[in-house]
Short mmCIF file of C-alpha atoms in Angstrom, two decimals:
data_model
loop_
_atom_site.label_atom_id
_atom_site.label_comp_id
_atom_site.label_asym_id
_atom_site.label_seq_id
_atom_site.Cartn_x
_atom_site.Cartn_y
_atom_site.Cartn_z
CA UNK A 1 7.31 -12.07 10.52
CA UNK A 2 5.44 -9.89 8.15
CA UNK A 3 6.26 -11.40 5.32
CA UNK A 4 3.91 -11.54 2.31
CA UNK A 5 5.28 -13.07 -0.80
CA UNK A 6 4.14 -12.63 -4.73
CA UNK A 7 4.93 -15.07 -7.83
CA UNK A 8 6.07 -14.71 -9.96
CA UNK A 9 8.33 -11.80 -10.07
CA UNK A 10 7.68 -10.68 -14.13
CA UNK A 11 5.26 -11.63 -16.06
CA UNK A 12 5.04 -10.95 -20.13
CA UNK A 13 1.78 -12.43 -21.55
CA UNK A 14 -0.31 -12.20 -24.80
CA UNK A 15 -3.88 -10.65 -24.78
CA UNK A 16 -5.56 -14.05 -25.69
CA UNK A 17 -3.10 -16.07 -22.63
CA UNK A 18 -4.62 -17.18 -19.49
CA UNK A 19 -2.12 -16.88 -16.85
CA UNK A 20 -2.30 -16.48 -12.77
CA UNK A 21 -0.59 -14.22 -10.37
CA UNK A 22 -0.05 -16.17 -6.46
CA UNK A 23 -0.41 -14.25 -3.23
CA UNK A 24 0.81 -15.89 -0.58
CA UNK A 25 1.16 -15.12 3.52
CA UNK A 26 1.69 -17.00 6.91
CA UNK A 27 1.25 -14.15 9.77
CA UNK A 28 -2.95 -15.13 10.15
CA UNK A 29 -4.08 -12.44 8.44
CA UNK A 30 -7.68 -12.91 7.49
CA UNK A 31 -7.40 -9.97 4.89
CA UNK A 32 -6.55 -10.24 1.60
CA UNK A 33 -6.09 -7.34 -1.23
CA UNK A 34 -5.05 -7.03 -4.62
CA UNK A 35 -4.04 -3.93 -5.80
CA UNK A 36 -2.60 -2.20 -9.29
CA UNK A 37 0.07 0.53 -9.68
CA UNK A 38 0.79 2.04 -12.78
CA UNK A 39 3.34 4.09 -13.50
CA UNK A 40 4.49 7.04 -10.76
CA UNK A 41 1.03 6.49 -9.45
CA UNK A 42 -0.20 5.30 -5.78
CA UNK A 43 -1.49 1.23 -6.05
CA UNK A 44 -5.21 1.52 -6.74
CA UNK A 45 -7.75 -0.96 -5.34
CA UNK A 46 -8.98 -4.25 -6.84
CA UNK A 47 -10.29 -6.58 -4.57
CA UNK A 48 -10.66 -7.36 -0.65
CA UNK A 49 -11.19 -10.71 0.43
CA UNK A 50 -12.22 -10.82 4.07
CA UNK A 51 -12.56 -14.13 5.87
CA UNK A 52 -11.76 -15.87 2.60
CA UNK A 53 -14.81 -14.18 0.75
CA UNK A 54 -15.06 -11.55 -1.48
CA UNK A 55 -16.60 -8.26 0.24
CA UNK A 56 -14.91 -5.58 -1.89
CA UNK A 57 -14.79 -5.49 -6.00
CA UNK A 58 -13.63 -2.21 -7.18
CA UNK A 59 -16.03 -2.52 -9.98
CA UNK A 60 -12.76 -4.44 -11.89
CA UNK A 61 -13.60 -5.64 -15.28
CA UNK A 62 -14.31 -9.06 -15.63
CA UNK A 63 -11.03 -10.47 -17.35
CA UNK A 64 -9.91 -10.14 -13.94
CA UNK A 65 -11.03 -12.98 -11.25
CA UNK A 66 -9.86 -13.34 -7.99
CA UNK A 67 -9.92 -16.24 -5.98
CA UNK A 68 -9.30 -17.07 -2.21
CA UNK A 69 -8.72 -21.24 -2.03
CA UNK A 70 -7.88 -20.62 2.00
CA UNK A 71 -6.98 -18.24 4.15
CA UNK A 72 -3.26 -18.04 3.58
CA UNK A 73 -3.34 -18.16 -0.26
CA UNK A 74 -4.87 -15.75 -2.84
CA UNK A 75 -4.62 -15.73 -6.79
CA UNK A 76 -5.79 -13.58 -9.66
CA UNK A 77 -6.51 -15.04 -12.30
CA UNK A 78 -5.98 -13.47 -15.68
CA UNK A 79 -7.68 -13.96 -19.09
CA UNK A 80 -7.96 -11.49 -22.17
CA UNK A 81 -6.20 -8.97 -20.75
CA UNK A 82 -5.35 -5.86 -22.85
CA UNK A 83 -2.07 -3.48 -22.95
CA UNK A 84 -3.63 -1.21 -20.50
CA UNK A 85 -3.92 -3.57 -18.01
CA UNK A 86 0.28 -3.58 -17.94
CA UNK A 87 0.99 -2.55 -14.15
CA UNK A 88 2.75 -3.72 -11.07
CA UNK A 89 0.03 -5.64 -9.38
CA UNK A 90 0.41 -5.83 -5.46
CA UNK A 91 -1.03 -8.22 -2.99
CA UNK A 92 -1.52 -7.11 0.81
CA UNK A 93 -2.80 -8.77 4.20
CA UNK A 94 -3.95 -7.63 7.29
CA UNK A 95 -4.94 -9.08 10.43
CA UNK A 96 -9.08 -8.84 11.32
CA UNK A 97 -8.23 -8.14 15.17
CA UNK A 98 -5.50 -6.26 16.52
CA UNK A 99 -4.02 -4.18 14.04
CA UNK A 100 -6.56 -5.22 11.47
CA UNK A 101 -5.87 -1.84 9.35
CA UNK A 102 -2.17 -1.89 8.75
CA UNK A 103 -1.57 -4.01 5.44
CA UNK A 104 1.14 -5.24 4.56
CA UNK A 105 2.66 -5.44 0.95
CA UNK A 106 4.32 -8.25 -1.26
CA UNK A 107 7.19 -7.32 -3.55
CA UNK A 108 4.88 -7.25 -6.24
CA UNK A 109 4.43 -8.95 -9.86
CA UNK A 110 5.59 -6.42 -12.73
CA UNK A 111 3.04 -7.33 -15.66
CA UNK A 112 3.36 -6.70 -19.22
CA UNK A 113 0.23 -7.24 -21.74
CA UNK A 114 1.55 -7.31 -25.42
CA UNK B 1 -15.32 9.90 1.21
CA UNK B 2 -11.56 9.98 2.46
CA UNK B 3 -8.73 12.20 0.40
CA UNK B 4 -5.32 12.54 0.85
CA UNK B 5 -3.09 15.52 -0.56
CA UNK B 6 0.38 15.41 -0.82
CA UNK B 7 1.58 18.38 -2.26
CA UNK B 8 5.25 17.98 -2.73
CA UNK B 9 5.61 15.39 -5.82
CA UNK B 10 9.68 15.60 -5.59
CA UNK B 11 11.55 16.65 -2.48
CA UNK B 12 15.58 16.40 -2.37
CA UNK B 13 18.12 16.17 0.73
CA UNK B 14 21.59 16.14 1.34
CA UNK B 15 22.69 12.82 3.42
CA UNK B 16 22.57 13.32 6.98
CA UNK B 17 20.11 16.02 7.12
CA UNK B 18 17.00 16.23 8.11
CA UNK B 19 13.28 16.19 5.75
CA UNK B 20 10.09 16.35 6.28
CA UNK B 21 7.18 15.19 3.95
CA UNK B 22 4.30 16.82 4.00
CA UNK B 23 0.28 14.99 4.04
CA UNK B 24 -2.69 16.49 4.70
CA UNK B 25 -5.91 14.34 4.68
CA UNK B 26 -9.79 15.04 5.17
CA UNK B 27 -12.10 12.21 6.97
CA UNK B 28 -15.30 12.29 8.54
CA UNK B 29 -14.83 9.53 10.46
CA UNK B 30 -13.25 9.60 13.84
CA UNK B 31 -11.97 6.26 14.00
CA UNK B 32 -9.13 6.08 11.72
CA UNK B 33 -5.64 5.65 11.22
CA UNK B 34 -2.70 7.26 9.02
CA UNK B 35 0.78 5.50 7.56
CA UNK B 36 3.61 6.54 5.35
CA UNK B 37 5.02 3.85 3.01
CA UNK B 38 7.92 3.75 1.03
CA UNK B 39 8.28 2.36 -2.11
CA UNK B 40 11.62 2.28 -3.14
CA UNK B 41 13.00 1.27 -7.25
CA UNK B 42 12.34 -2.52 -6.27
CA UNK B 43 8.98 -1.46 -5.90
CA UNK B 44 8.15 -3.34 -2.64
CA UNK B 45 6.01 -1.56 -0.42
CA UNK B 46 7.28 -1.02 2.43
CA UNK B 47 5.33 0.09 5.92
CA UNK B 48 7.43 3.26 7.69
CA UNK B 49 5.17 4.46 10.52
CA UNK B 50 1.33 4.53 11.20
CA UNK B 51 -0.52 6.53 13.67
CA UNK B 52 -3.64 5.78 15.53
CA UNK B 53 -5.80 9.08 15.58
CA UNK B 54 -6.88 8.75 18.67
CA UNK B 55 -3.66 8.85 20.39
CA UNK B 56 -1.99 12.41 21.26
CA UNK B 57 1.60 11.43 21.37
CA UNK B 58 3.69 11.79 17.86
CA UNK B 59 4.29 7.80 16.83
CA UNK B 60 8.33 7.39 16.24
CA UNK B 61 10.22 4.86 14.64
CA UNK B 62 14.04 4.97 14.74
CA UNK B 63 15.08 7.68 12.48
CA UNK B 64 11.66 8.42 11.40
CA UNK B 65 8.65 10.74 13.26
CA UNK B 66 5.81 11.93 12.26
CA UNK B 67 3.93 15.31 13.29
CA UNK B 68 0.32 14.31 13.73
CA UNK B 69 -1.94 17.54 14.15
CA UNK B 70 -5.32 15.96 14.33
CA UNK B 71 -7.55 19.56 14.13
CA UNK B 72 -5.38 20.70 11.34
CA UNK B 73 -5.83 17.06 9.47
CA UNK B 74 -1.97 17.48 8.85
CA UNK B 75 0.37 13.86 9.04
CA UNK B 76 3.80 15.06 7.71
CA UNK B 77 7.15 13.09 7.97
CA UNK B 78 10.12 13.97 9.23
CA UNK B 79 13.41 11.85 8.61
CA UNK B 80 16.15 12.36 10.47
CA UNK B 81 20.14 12.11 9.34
CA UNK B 82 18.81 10.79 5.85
CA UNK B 83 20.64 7.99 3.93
CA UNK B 84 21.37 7.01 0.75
CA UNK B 85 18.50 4.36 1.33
CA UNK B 86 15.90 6.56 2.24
CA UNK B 87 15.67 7.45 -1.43
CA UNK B 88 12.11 6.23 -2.82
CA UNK B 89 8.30 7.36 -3.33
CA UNK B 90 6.70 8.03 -0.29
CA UNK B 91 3.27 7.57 0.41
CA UNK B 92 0.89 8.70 2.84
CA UNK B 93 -2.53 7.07 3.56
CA UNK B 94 -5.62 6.47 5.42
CA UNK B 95 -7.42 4.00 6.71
CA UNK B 96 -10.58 3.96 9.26
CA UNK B 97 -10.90 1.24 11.47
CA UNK B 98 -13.53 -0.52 14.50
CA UNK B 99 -16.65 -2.26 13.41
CA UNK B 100 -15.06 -5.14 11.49
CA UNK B 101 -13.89 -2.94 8.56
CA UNK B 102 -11.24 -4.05 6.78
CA UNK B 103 -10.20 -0.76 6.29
CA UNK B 104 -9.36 0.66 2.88
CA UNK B 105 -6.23 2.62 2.41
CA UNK B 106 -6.63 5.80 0.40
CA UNK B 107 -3.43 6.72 -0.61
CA UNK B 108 -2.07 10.16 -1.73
CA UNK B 109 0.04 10.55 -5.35
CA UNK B 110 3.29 10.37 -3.64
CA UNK B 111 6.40 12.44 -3.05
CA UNK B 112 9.41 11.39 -4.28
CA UNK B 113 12.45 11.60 -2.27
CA UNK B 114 15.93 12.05 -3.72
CA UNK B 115 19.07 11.49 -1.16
CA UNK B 116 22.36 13.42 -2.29
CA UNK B 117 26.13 12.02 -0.90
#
């Protein structure tokens, strides 16, 4: 099963909202990413959570915080975001062992900042 | 630093013919490892084929093979009797591996594949 899974689907939010976007996987990957596609672009890198702590920060502004409550679970949390920030925002796992570098992708949460 | 070209940004073929995608890449690391995704309207990711860069042999995956020319730095795709499904953005990427990395995928801008009935 390499299932990874992403709620919720859409997401439409105000710049002065505070919402959260939910990564979730079962396979016992000890990698976590978030990532953000725009538009006919490839995903960019956010975050990397490795062994349920932070080790990579793409230098992502602040109204963006990431948090890893366990190893099977990650969220983003999202406060004072601005129009710019719309995107598709994609969440990824890998394994730390065999096959650690092959991640795999959720479906993805399609965000729109008004 | 890792790059990754892909110079085709649209390619088109007729159902049940053959494609190939082209990627070239430049790394100065000799532990890494290359993958085409697809990312098709839904927008889900989607993992086609990866190759280890160490191994020799071409990796394969059903209707889908890649030519992996290591001195060249060239990692194009080749799908075979294409369907109506194969249509998406394909991306190629990079990763390096060993030491504990977690291995960051640099991706190239995509080529986007149109399948005609």
């Amino acid at each position: 099963d390499t299932e990874v899974t992403q709620t919720p689907k859409h997401l439409v939010m105000g710049m002065t909202n505070k919402k959260s976007l939910k990564c979730e996987q079962h396979m016992g990957h000890r990698a976590m990413y978030w990532y953000k596609q725009k538009a006919k672009k490839p995903p960019e890198l956010m975050f990397v959570y490795s062994y349920e702590k932070l080790s990579i920060n793409e230098s992502v502004p602040s109204r963006f915080s990431p948090e890893c409550p366990n190893s099977s679970l990650l969220n983003l949390h999202l406060h004072a975001l601005q129009p710019e920030d719309s995107a598709l925002y994609l969440c990824a796992s890998s394994p730390l062992t065999e096959g650690r570098e092959t991640q795999y992708f959720g479906p993805g949460t399609r965000l729109l900042v008004l | 630093a890792q790059t990754v070209t892909q110079s085709q940004p649209e390619m088109s073929v007729q159902e049940a013919e053959t494609v190939t995608l082209s990627c070239t890449y430049d790394t100065s690391e000799s532990d890494y490892y290359l993958f085409w995704y697809k990312q098709p309207p839904s927008r889900q990711m989607i993992l086609v084929i990866r190759q280890e860069a160490y191994k020799q042999q071409n990796a394969t995956e059903n209707r889908f093979s890649v030519n992996f020319q290591k001195a060249a730095k060239s990692f194009s795709l080749k799908i075979s009797d294409s369907q109506l499904g194969d249509a998406a953005m394909y991306f190629c990427a990079v990763t390096t591996g060993g030491g504990g990395s977690q291995g960051n995928l640099i991706f190239g801008k995509g080529t986007k594949l149109s399948v005609k009935p």
